[in-house]
């Protein structure tokens, strides 16, 4: 497995958060009386903001759900891969970094025992190069 493959869960979670923020923005825009300042002239008689955004909101909800399902798949795949690592310390490092999405500094703090962020990062790199 490559570092890019290991990082997919992290990036999927970031995408989901980005999509959720966009969904909240759309839902606020769809509220009756919500002010949208675009700088564009307003067409007379267009007042159905919910209808205007309903399709986009529904599509985005579907996208978020699909990405959530993909996250579950990726997490399961990572857990299977990590469970195959013989060394307990490496399993912990991989779990904190790639499943929990912690930065290297926090990984080292969670592991303890005088491990540094560089040491944790290099241990992962060495393991991936060997396998």
Short mmCIF file of N, CA and C in Angstrom, two decimals:
data_model
loop_
_atom_site.label_atom_id
_atom_site.label_comp_id
_atom_site.label_asym_id
_atom_site.label_seq_id
_atom_site.Cartn_x
_atom_site.Cartn_y
_atom_site.Cartn_z
N UNK A 1 0.86 -1.18 0.00
CA UNK A 1 0.00 0.00 0.00
C UNK A 1 0.90 1.23 0.00
N UNK A 2 0.46 2.27 -0.70
CA UNK A 2 1.25 3.49 -0.79
C UNK A 2 0.76 4.54 0.20
N UNK A 3 1.57 5.56 0.40
CA UNK A 3 1.20 6.66 1.28
C UNK A 3 -0.06 7.36 0.76
N UNK A 4 -0.17 7.46 -0.55
CA UNK A 4 -1.35 8.09 -1.14
C UNK A 4 -2.60 7.28 -0.83
N UNK A 5 -2.51 5.97 -0.94
CA UNK A 5 -3.66 5.11 -0.62
C UNK A 5 -4.02 5.20 0.86
N UNK A 6 -3.01 5.27 1.71
CA UNK A 6 -3.24 5.37 3.14
C UNK A 6 -3.92 6.69 3.52
N UNK A 7 -3.67 7.73 2.74
CA UNK A 7 -4.19 9.06 3.06
C UNK A 7 -5.60 9.31 2.51
N UNK A 8 -6.15 8.39 1.77
CA UNK A 8 -7.45 8.62 1.14
C UNK A 8 -8.57 8.87 2.15
N UNK A 9 -8.57 8.19 3.27
CA UNK A 9 -9.61 8.39 4.28
C UNK A 9 -9.57 9.82 4.80
N UNK A 10 -8.38 10.33 5.05
CA UNK A 10 -8.23 11.70 5.53
C UNK A 10 -8.81 12.69 4.51
N UNK A 11 -8.46 12.52 3.26
CA UNK A 11 -8.92 13.46 2.24
C UNK A 11 -10.42 13.32 1.98
N UNK A 12 -10.94 12.13 2.07
CA UNK A 12 -12.39 11.95 1.93
C UNK A 12 -13.13 12.66 3.06
N UNK A 13 -12.62 12.55 4.27
CA UNK A 13 -13.25 13.25 5.39
C UNK A 13 -13.21 14.76 5.20
N UNK A 14 -12.12 15.27 4.67
CA UNK A 14 -12.03 16.71 4.39
C UNK A 14 -13.03 17.12 3.32
N UNK A 15 -13.17 16.30 2.29
CA UNK A 15 -14.16 16.59 1.25
C UNK A 15 -15.57 16.63 1.81
N UNK A 16 -15.88 15.68 2.68
CA UNK A 16 -17.21 15.63 3.28
C UNK A 16 -17.46 16.89 4.10
N UNK A 17 -16.49 17.32 4.87
CA UNK A 17 -16.65 18.55 5.66
C UNK A 17 -16.86 19.75 4.74
N UNK A 18 -16.13 19.81 3.65
CA UNK A 18 -16.29 20.90 2.69
C UNK A 18 -17.70 20.87 2.08
N UNK A 19 -18.17 19.69 1.71
CA UNK A 19 -19.51 19.55 1.14
C UNK A 19 -20.59 19.90 2.16
N UNK A 20 -20.36 19.54 3.42
CA UNK A 20 -21.35 19.86 4.46
C UNK A 20 -21.45 21.38 4.66
N UNK A 21 -20.31 22.07 4.60
CA UNK A 21 -20.34 23.53 4.70
C UNK A 21 -21.11 24.13 3.53
N UNK A 22 -20.88 23.60 2.34
CA UNK A 22 -21.59 24.07 1.14
C UNK A 22 -23.09 23.81 1.28
N UNK A 23 -23.46 22.66 1.81
CA UNK A 23 -24.86 22.32 2.02
C UNK A 23 -25.50 23.30 3.00
N UNK A 24 -24.81 23.64 4.07
CA UNK A 24 -25.35 24.61 5.02
C UNK A 24 -25.56 25.97 4.35
N UNK A 25 -24.62 26.37 3.51
CA UNK A 25 -24.76 27.64 2.80
C UNK A 25 -25.99 27.62 1.90
N UNK A 26 -26.18 26.53 1.19
CA UNK A 26 -27.34 26.41 0.31
C UNK A 26 -28.64 26.42 1.09
N UNK A 27 -28.66 25.72 2.22
CA UNK A 27 -29.88 25.68 3.02
C UNK A 27 -30.22 27.06 3.59
N UNK A 28 -29.20 27.83 3.95
CA UNK A 28 -29.44 29.19 4.43
C UNK A 28 -29.98 30.07 3.30
N UNK A 29 -29.40 29.92 2.13
CA UNK A 29 -29.88 30.69 0.97
C UNK A 29 -31.32 30.35 0.63
N UNK A 30 -31.70 29.11 0.87
CA UNK A 30 -33.05 28.65 0.52
C UNK A 30 -34.11 29.11 1.51
N UNK A 31 -33.69 29.58 2.67
CA UNK A 31 -34.66 30.02 3.66
C UNK A 31 -35.44 31.23 3.15
N UNK A 32 -36.74 31.28 3.44
CA UNK A 32 -37.52 32.44 3.04
C UNK A 32 -36.97 33.70 3.72
N UNK A 33 -36.79 34.74 2.95
CA UNK A 33 -36.30 36.00 3.48
C UNK A 33 -34.79 36.08 3.59
N UNK A 34 -34.08 35.04 3.17
CA UNK A 34 -32.62 35.08 3.21
C UNK A 34 -32.12 36.05 2.16
N UNK A 35 -31.19 36.89 2.57
CA UNK A 35 -30.68 37.90 1.66
C UNK A 35 -29.44 37.35 0.95
N UNK A 36 -29.48 37.39 -0.37
CA UNK A 36 -28.35 36.96 -1.16
C UNK A 36 -27.86 38.17 -1.94
N UNK A 37 -26.63 38.58 -1.65
CA UNK A 37 -26.06 39.74 -2.33
C UNK A 37 -25.12 39.23 -3.40
N UNK A 38 -25.52 39.39 -4.65
CA UNK A 38 -24.71 38.89 -5.75
C UNK A 38 -24.20 40.00 -6.64
N UNK A 39 -24.81 41.17 -6.58
CA UNK A 39 -24.43 42.25 -7.47
C UNK A 39 -25.14 42.19 -8.80
N UNK A 40 -25.92 41.15 -9.00
CA UNK A 40 -26.65 40.97 -10.25
C UNK A 40 -28.06 41.54 -10.09
N UNK A 41 -28.64 42.04 -11.19
CA UNK A 41 -30.00 42.54 -11.10
C UNK A 41 -30.98 41.41 -10.78
N UNK A 42 -32.03 41.75 -10.05
CA UNK A 42 -33.03 40.77 -9.64
C UNK A 42 -34.17 40.74 -10.65
N UNK A 43 -34.57 39.53 -11.00
CA UNK A 43 -35.71 39.37 -11.91
C UNK A 43 -37.00 39.51 -11.10
N UNK A 44 -37.93 40.30 -11.58
CA UNK A 44 -39.18 40.46 -10.84
C UNK A 44 -39.97 39.16 -10.81
N UNK A 45 -40.56 38.86 -9.67
CA UNK A 45 -41.45 37.71 -9.55
C UNK A 45 -40.76 36.43 -9.15
N UNK A 46 -39.43 36.38 -9.06
CA UNK A 46 -38.72 35.16 -8.66
C UNK A 46 -38.56 35.21 -7.15
N UNK A 47 -39.37 34.45 -6.45
CA UNK A 47 -39.31 34.46 -4.99
C UNK A 47 -39.18 33.06 -4.39
N UNK A 48 -39.24 32.02 -5.20
CA UNK A 48 -39.18 30.64 -4.70
C UNK A 48 -37.73 30.20 -4.55
N UNK A 49 -37.10 30.64 -3.46
CA UNK A 49 -35.70 30.30 -3.25
C UNK A 49 -35.52 28.83 -2.93
N UNK A 50 -36.48 28.24 -2.24
CA UNK A 50 -36.39 26.82 -1.91
C UNK A 50 -36.38 26.00 -3.20
N UNK A 51 -37.29 26.32 -4.11
CA UNK A 51 -37.34 25.61 -5.38
C UNK A 51 -36.08 25.82 -6.20
N UNK A 52 -35.54 27.01 -6.08
CA UNK A 52 -34.32 27.36 -6.81
C UNK A 52 -33.15 26.48 -6.39
N UNK A 53 -33.06 26.19 -5.10
CA UNK A 53 -31.92 25.45 -4.56
C UNK A 53 -32.22 23.99 -4.25
N UNK A 54 -33.47 23.57 -4.37
CA UNK A 54 -33.86 22.21 -3.95
C UNK A 54 -33.07 21.12 -4.66
N UNK A 55 -32.93 21.23 -5.96
CA UNK A 55 -32.21 20.19 -6.72
C UNK A 55 -30.75 20.14 -6.31
N UNK A 56 -30.16 21.31 -6.16
CA UNK A 56 -28.74 21.36 -5.78
C UNK A 56 -28.54 20.79 -4.37
N UNK A 57 -29.46 21.10 -3.47
CA UNK A 57 -29.38 20.58 -2.10
C UNK A 57 -29.52 19.06 -2.11
N UNK A 58 -30.47 18.55 -2.86
CA UNK A 58 -30.69 17.09 -2.95
C UNK A 58 -29.47 16.40 -3.54
N UNK A 59 -28.90 16.97 -4.61
CA UNK A 59 -27.71 16.38 -5.22
C UNK A 59 -26.55 16.35 -4.24
N UNK A 60 -26.36 17.45 -3.53
CA UNK A 60 -25.25 17.53 -2.59
C UNK A 60 -25.42 16.55 -1.44
N UNK A 61 -26.65 16.37 -0.97
CA UNK A 61 -26.90 15.37 0.07
C UNK A 61 -26.54 13.97 -0.42
N UNK A 62 -26.89 13.67 -1.67
CA UNK A 62 -26.55 12.38 -2.27
C UNK A 62 -25.04 12.19 -2.38
N UNK A 63 -24.34 13.25 -2.75
CA UNK A 63 -22.88 13.19 -2.87
C UNK A 63 -22.25 12.94 -1.50
N UNK A 64 -22.75 13.64 -0.49
CA UNK A 64 -22.22 13.47 0.86
C UNK A 64 -22.44 12.04 1.34
N UNK A 65 -23.61 11.50 1.09
CA UNK A 65 -23.91 10.12 1.50
C UNK A 65 -22.99 9.13 0.78
N UNK A 66 -22.77 9.34 -0.52
CA UNK A 66 -21.89 8.45 -1.27
C UNK A 66 -20.46 8.51 -0.74
N UNK A 67 -20.00 9.70 -0.42
CA UNK A 67 -18.65 9.84 0.13
C UNK A 67 -18.56 9.23 1.52
N UNK A 68 -19.64 9.32 2.29
CA UNK A 68 -19.67 8.69 3.61
C UNK A 68 -19.53 7.17 3.47
N UNK A 69 -20.24 6.60 2.51
CA UNK A 69 -20.13 5.15 2.27
C UNK A 69 -18.71 4.78 1.83
N UNK A 70 -18.11 5.63 1.01
CA UNK A 70 -16.74 5.39 0.57
C UNK A 70 -15.78 5.46 1.75
N UNK A 71 -16.04 6.37 2.70
CA UNK A 71 -15.22 6.47 3.91
C UNK A 71 -15.29 5.17 4.72
N UNK A 72 -16.48 4.62 4.85
CA UNK A 72 -16.63 3.37 5.59
C UNK A 72 -15.83 2.26 4.93
N UNK A 73 -15.87 2.21 3.61
CA UNK A 73 -15.10 1.21 2.87
C UNK A 73 -13.60 1.43 3.08
N UNK A 74 -13.14 2.67 2.94
CA UNK A 74 -11.72 2.99 3.10
C UNK A 74 -11.23 2.67 4.51
N UNK A 75 -12.05 3.02 5.51
CA UNK A 75 -11.67 2.75 6.90
C UNK A 75 -11.52 1.24 7.12
N UNK A 76 -12.45 0.47 6.60
CA UNK A 76 -12.39 -0.98 6.74
C UNK A 76 -11.14 -1.53 6.05
N UNK A 77 -10.85 -1.01 4.88
CA UNK A 77 -9.68 -1.45 4.13
C UNK A 77 -8.39 -1.12 4.90
N UNK A 78 -8.32 0.08 5.46
CA UNK A 78 -7.15 0.48 6.24
C UNK A 78 -7.01 -0.37 7.50
N UNK A 79 -8.12 -0.62 8.17
CA UNK A 79 -8.05 -1.43 9.39
C UNK A 79 -7.55 -2.84 9.09
N UNK A 80 -7.99 -3.41 7.96
CA UNK A 80 -7.50 -4.74 7.58
C UNK A 80 -6.00 -4.70 7.30
N UNK A 81 -5.57 -3.67 6.59
CA UNK A 81 -4.14 -3.54 6.26
C UNK A 81 -3.32 -3.38 7.54
N UNK A 82 -3.77 -2.49 8.43
CA UNK A 82 -3.02 -2.20 9.65
C UNK A 82 -2.99 -3.42 10.57
N UNK A 83 -4.06 -4.19 10.60
CA UNK A 83 -4.06 -5.39 11.45
C UNK A 83 -3.04 -6.42 10.98
N UNK A 84 -2.62 -6.33 9.73
CA UNK A 84 -1.61 -7.24 9.21
C UNK A 84 -0.18 -6.85 9.52
N UNK A 85 0.00 -5.69 10.15
CA UNK A 85 1.35 -5.25 10.53
C UNK A 85 1.74 -5.97 11.81
N UNK A 86 2.93 -6.59 11.81
CA UNK A 86 3.37 -7.39 12.95
C UNK A 86 3.72 -6.56 14.17
N UNK A 87 4.31 -5.40 13.98
CA UNK A 87 4.81 -4.59 15.08
C UNK A 87 3.69 -3.74 15.70
N UNK A 88 3.50 -3.88 17.02
CA UNK A 88 2.44 -3.17 17.73
C UNK A 88 2.63 -1.65 17.66
N UNK A 89 3.86 -1.18 17.81
CA UNK A 89 4.12 0.26 17.75
C UNK A 89 3.75 0.82 16.38
N UNK A 90 4.13 0.13 15.33
CA UNK A 90 3.78 0.57 13.98
C UNK A 90 2.27 0.56 13.77
N UNK A 91 1.59 -0.45 14.28
CA UNK A 91 0.13 -0.48 14.16
C UNK A 91 -0.49 0.75 14.82
N UNK A 92 0.03 1.12 15.98
CA UNK A 92 -0.48 2.30 16.67
C UNK A 92 -0.21 3.57 15.85
N UNK A 93 1.00 3.69 15.33
CA UNK A 93 1.35 4.86 14.52
C UNK A 93 0.43 4.96 13.31
N UNK A 94 0.27 3.86 12.60
CA UNK A 94 -0.59 3.85 11.42
C UNK A 94 -2.04 4.21 11.79
N UNK A 95 -2.52 3.68 12.90
CA UNK A 95 -3.89 3.95 13.32
C UNK A 95 -4.09 5.42 13.66
N UNK A 96 -3.18 5.96 14.48
CA UNK A 96 -3.32 7.38 14.85
C UNK A 96 -3.24 8.29 13.62
N UNK A 97 -2.33 7.97 12.72
CA UNK A 97 -2.12 8.85 11.57
C UNK A 97 -3.20 8.67 10.49
N UNK A 98 -3.44 7.46 10.07
CA UNK A 98 -4.24 7.24 8.87
C UNK A 98 -5.71 6.95 9.15
N UNK A 99 -6.05 6.43 10.30
CA UNK A 99 -7.46 6.21 10.63
C UNK A 99 -8.01 7.39 11.42
N UNK A 100 -7.25 7.83 12.43
CA UNK A 100 -7.71 8.97 13.24
C UNK A 100 -7.38 10.31 12.61
N UNK A 101 -6.47 10.32 11.64
CA UNK A 101 -6.14 11.56 10.92
C UNK A 101 -5.36 12.58 11.73
N UNK A 102 -4.61 12.11 12.73
CA UNK A 102 -3.85 13.04 13.56
C UNK A 102 -2.59 13.53 12.84
N UNK A 103 -2.19 14.76 13.10
CA UNK A 103 -0.90 15.22 12.56
C UNK A 103 0.24 14.47 13.24
N UNK A 104 1.41 14.45 12.61
CA UNK A 104 2.53 13.67 13.12
C UNK A 104 2.90 14.06 14.55
N UNK A 105 2.80 15.33 14.88
CA UNK A 105 3.14 15.78 16.24
C UNK A 105 2.24 15.10 17.27
N UNK A 106 0.95 15.04 16.97
CA UNK A 106 0.01 14.40 17.90
C UNK A 106 0.19 12.89 17.92
N UNK A 107 0.55 12.31 16.77
CA UNK A 107 0.84 10.87 16.73
C UNK A 107 1.96 10.56 17.71
N UNK A 108 3.05 11.34 17.64
CA UNK A 108 4.19 11.12 18.52
C UNK A 108 3.80 11.30 19.99
N UNK A 109 2.96 12.32 20.26
CA UNK A 109 2.53 12.56 21.64
C UNK A 109 1.68 11.39 22.15
N UNK A 110 0.81 10.87 21.31
CA UNK A 110 -0.04 9.73 21.72
C UNK A 110 0.78 8.46 21.94
N UNK A 111 1.78 8.25 21.11
CA UNK A 111 2.62 7.07 21.24
C UNK A 111 3.48 7.17 22.50
N UNK A 112 4.01 8.37 22.74
CA UNK A 112 4.84 8.57 23.92
C UNK A 112 6.17 7.86 23.81
N UNK A 113 6.79 7.60 24.96
CA UNK A 113 8.04 6.84 24.97
C UNK A 113 9.21 7.55 24.32
N UNK A 114 9.16 8.87 24.24
CA UNK A 114 10.27 9.61 23.63
C UNK A 114 10.26 9.60 22.11
N UNK A 115 9.20 9.09 21.52
CA UNK A 115 9.11 9.10 20.05
C UNK A 115 8.84 10.51 19.56
N UNK A 116 9.49 10.88 18.48
CA UNK A 116 9.30 12.21 17.89
C UNK A 116 8.43 12.09 16.65
N UNK A 117 7.96 13.24 16.17
CA UNK A 117 7.16 13.21 14.95
C UNK A 117 8.00 12.72 13.77
N UNK A 118 9.27 13.13 13.70
CA UNK A 118 10.13 12.66 12.62
C UNK A 118 10.38 11.16 12.72
N UNK A 119 10.54 10.68 13.95
CA UNK A 119 10.76 9.24 14.14
C UNK A 119 9.56 8.43 13.69
N UNK A 120 8.36 8.91 14.02
CA UNK A 120 7.13 8.21 13.60
C UNK A 120 6.99 8.24 12.08
N UNK A 121 7.23 9.39 11.50
CA UNK A 121 7.12 9.54 10.04
C UNK A 121 8.11 8.61 9.33
N UNK A 122 9.34 8.57 9.84
CA UNK A 122 10.36 7.72 9.22
C UNK A 122 10.06 6.24 9.40
N UNK A 123 9.48 5.87 10.54
CA UNK A 123 9.12 4.47 10.76
C UNK A 123 8.09 4.02 9.74
N UNK A 124 7.11 4.89 9.47
CA UNK A 124 6.10 4.57 8.45
C UNK A 124 6.75 4.46 7.08
N UNK A 125 7.61 5.43 6.76
CA UNK A 125 8.28 5.43 5.45
C UNK A 125 9.11 4.17 5.26
N UNK A 126 9.87 3.80 6.29
CA UNK A 126 10.69 2.58 6.20
C UNK A 126 9.83 1.33 6.02
N UNK A 127 8.72 1.27 6.77
CA UNK A 127 7.84 0.11 6.65
C UNK A 127 7.26 0.01 5.23
N UNK A 128 6.82 1.14 4.70
CA UNK A 128 6.23 1.12 3.36
C UNK A 128 7.26 0.78 2.29
N UNK A 129 8.49 1.22 2.47
CA UNK A 129 9.56 0.88 1.50
C UNK A 129 9.89 -0.61 1.54
N UNK A 130 9.83 -1.20 2.74
CA UNK A 130 10.12 -2.64 2.88
C UNK A 130 9.00 -3.51 2.32
N UNK A 131 7.78 -3.02 2.37
CA UNK A 131 6.64 -3.86 2.00
C UNK A 131 6.01 -3.38 0.74
#
